[in-house]
PDB file of C-alpha atoms in Angstrom:
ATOM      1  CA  UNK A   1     120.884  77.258 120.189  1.00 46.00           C
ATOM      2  CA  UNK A   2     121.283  77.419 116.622  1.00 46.00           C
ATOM      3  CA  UNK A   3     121.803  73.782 116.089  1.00 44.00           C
ATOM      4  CA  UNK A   4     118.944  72.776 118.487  1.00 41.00           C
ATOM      5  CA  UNK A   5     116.506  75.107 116.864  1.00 42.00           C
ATOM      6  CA  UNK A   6     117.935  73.332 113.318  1.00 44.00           C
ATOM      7  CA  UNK A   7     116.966  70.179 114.837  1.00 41.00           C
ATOM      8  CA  UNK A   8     113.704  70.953 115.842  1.00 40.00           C
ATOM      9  CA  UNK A   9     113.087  72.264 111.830  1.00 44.00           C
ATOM     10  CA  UNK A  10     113.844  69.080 110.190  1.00 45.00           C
ATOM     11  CA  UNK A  11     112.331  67.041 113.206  1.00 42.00           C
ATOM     12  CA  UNK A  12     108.825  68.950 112.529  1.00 44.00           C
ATOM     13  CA  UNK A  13     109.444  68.084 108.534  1.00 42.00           C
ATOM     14  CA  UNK A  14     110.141  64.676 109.335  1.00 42.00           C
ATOM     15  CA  UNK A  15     107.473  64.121 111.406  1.00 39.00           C
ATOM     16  CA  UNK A  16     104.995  66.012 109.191  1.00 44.00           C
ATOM     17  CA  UNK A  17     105.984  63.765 106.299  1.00 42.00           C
ATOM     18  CA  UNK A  18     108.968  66.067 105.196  1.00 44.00           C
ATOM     19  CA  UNK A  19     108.123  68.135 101.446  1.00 43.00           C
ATOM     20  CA  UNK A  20     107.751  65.852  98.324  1.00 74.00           C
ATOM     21  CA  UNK A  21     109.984  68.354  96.925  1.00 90.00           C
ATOM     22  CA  UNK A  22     113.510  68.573  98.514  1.00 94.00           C
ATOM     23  CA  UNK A  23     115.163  71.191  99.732  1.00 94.00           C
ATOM     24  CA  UNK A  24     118.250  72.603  98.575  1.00 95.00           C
ATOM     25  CA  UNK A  25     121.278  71.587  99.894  1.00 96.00           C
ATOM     26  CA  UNK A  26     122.823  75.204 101.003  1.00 95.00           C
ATOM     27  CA  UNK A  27     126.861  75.110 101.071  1.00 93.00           C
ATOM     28  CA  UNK A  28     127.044  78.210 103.811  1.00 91.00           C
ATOM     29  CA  UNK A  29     127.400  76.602 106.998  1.00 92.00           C
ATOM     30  CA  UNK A  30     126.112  79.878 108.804  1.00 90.00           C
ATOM     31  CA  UNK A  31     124.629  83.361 108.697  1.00 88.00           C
ATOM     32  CA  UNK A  32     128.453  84.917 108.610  1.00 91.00           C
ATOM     33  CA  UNK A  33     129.227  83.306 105.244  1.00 91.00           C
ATOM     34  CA  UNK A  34     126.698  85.006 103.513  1.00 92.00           C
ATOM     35  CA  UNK A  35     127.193  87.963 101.466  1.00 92.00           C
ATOM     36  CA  UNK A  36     127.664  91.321 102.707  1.00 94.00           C
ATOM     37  CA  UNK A  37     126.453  94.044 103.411  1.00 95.00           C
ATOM     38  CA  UNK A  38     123.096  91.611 103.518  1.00 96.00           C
ATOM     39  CA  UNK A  39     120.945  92.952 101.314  1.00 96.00           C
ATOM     40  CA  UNK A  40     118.150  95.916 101.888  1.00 97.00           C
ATOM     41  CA  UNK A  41     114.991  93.722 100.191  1.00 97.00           C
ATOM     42  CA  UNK A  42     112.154  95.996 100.757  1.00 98.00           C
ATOM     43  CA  UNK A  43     111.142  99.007  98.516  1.00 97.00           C
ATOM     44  CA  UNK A  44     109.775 101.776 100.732  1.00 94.00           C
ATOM     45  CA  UNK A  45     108.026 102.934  97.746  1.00 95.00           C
ATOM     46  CA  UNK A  46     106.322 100.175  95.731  1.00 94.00           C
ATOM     47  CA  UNK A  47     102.764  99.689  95.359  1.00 97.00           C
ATOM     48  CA  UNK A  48     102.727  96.882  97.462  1.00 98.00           C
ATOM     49  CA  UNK A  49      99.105  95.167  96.494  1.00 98.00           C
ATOM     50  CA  UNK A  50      99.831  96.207  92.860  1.00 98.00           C
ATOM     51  CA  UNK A  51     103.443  94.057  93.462  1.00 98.00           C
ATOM     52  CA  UNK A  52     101.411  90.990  94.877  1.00 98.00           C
ATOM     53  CA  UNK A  53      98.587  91.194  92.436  1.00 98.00           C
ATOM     54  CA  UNK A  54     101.284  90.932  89.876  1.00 98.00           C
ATOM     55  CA  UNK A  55     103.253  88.029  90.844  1.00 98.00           C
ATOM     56  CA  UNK A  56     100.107  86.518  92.059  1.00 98.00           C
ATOM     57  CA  UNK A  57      99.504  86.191  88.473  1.00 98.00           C
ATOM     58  CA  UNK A  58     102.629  84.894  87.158  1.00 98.00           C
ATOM     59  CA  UNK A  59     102.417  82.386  89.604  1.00 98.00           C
ATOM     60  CA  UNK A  60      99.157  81.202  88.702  1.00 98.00           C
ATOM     61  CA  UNK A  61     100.230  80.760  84.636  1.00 98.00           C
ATOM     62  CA  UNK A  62     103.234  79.168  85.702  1.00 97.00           C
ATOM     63  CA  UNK A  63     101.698  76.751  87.953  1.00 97.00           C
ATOM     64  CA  UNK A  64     104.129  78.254  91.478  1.00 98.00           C
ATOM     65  CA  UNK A  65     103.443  79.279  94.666  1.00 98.00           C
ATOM     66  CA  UNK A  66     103.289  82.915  95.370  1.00 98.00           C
ATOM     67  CA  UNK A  67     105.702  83.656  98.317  1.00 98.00           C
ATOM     68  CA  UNK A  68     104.891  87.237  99.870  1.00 98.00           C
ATOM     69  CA  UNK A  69     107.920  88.136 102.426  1.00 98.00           C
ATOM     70  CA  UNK A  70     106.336  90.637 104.888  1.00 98.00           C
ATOM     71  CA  UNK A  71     109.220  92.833 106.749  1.00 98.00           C
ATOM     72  CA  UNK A  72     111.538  95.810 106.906  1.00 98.00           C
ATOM     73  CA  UNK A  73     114.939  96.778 106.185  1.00 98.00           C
ATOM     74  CA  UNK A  74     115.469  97.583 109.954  1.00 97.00           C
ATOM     75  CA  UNK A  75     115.072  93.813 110.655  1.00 97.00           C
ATOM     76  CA  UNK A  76     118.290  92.129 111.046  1.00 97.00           C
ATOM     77  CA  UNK A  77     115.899  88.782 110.764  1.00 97.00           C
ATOM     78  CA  UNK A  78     114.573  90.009 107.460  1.00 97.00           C
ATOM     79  CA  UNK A  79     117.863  90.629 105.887  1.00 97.00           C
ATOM     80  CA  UNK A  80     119.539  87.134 107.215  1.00 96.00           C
ATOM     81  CA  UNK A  81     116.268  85.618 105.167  1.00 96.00           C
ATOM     82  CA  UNK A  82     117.027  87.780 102.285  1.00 97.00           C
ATOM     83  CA  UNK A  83     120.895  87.159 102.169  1.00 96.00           C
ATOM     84  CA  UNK A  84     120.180  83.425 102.093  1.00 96.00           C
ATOM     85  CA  UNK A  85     117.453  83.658  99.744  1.00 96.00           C
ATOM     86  CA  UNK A  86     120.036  85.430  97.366  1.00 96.00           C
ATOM     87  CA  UNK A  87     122.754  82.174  97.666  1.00 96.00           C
ATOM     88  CA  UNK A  88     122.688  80.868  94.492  1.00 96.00           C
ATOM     89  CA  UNK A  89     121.922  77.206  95.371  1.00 96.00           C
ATOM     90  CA  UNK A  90     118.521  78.585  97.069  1.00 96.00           C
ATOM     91  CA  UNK A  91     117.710  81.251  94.715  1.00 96.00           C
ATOM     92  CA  UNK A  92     117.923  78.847  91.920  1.00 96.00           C
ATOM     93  CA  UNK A  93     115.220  76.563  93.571  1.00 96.00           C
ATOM     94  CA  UNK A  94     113.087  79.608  94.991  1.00 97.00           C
ATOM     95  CA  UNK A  95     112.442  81.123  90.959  1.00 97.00           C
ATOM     96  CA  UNK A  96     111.464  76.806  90.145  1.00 97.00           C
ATOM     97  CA  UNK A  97     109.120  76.797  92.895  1.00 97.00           C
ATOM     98  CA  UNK A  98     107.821  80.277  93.689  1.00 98.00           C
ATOM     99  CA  UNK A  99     106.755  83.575  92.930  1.00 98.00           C
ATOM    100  CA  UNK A 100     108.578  85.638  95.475  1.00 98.00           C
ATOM    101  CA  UNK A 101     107.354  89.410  96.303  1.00 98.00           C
ATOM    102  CA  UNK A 102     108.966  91.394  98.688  1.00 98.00           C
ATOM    103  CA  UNK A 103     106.466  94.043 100.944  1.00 98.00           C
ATOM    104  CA  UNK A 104     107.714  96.625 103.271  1.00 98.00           C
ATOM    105  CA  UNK A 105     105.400  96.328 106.159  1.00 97.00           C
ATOM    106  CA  UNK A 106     107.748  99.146 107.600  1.00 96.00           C
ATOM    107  CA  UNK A 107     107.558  99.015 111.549  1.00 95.00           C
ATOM    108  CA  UNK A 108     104.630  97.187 111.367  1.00 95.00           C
ATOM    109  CA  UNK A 109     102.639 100.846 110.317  1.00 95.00           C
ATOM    110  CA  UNK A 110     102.474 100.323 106.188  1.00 96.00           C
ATOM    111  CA  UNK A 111     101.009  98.098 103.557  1.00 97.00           C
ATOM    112  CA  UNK A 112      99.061  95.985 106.217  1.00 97.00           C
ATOM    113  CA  UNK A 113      96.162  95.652 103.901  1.00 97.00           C
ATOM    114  CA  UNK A 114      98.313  92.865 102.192  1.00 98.00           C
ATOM    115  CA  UNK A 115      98.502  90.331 105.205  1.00 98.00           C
ATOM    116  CA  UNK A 116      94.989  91.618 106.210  1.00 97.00           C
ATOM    117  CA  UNK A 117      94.066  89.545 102.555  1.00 97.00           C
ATOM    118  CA  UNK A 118      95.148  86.927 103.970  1.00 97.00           C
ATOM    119  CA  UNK A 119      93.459  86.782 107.477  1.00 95.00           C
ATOM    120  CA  UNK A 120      95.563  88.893 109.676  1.00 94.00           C
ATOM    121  CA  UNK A 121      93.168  91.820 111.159  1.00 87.00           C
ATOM    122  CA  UNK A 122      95.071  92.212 113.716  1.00 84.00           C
ATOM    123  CA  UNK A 123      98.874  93.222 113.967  1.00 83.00           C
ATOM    124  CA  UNK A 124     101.644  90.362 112.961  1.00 91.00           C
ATOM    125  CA  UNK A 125     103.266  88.763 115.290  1.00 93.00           C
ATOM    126  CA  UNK A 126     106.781  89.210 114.045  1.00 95.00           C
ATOM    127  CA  UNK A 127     108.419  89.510 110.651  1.00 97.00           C
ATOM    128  CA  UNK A 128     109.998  88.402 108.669  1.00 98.00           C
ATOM    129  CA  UNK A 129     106.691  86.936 107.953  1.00 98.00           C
ATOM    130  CA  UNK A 130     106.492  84.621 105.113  1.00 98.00           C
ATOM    131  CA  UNK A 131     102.565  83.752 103.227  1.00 98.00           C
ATOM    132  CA  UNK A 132     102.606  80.744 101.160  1.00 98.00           C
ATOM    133  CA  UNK A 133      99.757  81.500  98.721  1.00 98.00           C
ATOM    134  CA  UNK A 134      97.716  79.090  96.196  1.00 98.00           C
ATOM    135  CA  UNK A 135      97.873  81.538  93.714  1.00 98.00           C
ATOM    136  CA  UNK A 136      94.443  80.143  92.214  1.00 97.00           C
ATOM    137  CA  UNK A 137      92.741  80.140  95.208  1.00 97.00           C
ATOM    138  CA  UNK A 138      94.168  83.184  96.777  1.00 97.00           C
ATOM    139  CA  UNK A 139      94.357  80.731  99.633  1.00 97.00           C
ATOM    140  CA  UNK A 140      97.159  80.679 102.318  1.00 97.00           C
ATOM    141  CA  UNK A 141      98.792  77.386 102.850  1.00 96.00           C
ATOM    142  CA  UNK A 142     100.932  77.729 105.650  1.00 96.00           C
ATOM    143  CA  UNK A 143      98.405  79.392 108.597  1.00 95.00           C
ATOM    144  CA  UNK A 144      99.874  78.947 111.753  1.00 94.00           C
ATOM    145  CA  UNK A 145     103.641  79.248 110.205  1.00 95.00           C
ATOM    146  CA  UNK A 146     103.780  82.576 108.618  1.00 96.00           C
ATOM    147  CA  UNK A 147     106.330  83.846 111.509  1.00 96.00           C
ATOM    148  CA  UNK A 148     108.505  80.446 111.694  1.00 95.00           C
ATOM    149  CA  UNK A 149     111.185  82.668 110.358  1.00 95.00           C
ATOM    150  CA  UNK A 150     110.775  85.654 112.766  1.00 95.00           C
ATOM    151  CA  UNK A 151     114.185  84.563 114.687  1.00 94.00           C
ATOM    152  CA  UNK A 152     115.886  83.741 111.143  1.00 94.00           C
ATOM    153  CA  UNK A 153     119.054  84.381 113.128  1.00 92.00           C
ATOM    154  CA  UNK A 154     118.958  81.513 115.469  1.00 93.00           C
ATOM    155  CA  UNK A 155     118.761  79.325 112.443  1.00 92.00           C
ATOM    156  CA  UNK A 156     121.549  78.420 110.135  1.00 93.00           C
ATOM    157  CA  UNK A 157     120.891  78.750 106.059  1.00 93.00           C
ATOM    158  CA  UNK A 158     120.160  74.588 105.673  1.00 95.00           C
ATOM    159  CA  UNK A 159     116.954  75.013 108.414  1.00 94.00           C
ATOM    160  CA  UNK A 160     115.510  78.215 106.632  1.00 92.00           C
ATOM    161  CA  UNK A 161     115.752  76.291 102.358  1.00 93.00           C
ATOM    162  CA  UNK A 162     114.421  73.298 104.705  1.00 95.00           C
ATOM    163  CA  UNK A 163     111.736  75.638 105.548  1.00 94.00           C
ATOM    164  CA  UNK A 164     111.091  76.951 102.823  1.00 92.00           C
ATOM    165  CA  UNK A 165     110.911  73.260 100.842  1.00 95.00           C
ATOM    166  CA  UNK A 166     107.795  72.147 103.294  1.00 95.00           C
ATOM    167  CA  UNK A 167     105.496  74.095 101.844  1.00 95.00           C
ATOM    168  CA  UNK A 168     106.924  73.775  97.974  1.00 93.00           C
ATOM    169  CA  UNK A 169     105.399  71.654  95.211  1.00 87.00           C
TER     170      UNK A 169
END
């Protein structure tokens, strides 16, 4: 399942003309070579609009993407994205082509005013849920894809960077 669902990444990248900027190559072959305990990436307490304001900015005078990763520490999903998001190959390319910001969305009950910015009224569909944002436009790029990443688990570490590269510039 993993492999197919793999397949079916890089076929969609293909077919949609793949990223001008590449992906990283990732050396972990799966989700068991990653560090562990996986990491716990979302404060329970930050000021989550204040946090996306912020690195809404820094993207914008640095010329990134702002990345906004919508979850909860409950979410095994979540934490598989944030353990491979911490692999130094990836989180080396991540801080050259984004401006990531964590937000604790807790069970789908806090800091909803953050993907309601970006079009979601109602609830999300699943998390993790991942908004690519022009930072000067405020604009999201990748509607229609923000829960690609929702089953993070059936995925091995090469189709998440690969997902993650699509959207990159």
């Amino acid at each position: 399942m993993r492999m197919i669902l793999s397949a079916v990444v890089a076929a969609a990248l293909a077919s949609a003309g793949a990223a001008a900027v590449p992906a990283p190559r990732v050396k972990a072959q799966s989700f068991e070579q990653l560090a562990k305990p996986l990491p716990l990436p979302y404060s329970q307490t930050a000021p989550a609009m204040a946090a996306v304001d912020k690195a809404r900015a820094r993207a914008k005078a640095s010329g990134k993407l702002l990345l906004i990763d919508l979850g909860g520490n409950w979410c095994l999903d979540c934490r598989i994205l944030a353990g491979t998001m911490e692999l130094p190959e990836v989180e080396g390319w991540l801080k050259k082509h984004y401006e990531l910001v964590s937000v604790d969305v807790g069970r789908f009950d806090k800091n909803l005013d953050v993907p309601a910015r970006y079009g979601f009224k109602d609830r999300l569909a699943g998390v993790p849920a991942l908004l690519v944002v022009d930072p000067k436009s405020d604009r999201l790029i990748n509607t229609g894809k923000t829960t690609a990443l929702s089953d993070a688990r059936s995925m091995n570490p090469q189709g998440l960077a690969d997902y993650l590269a699509q959207f990159a510039r």
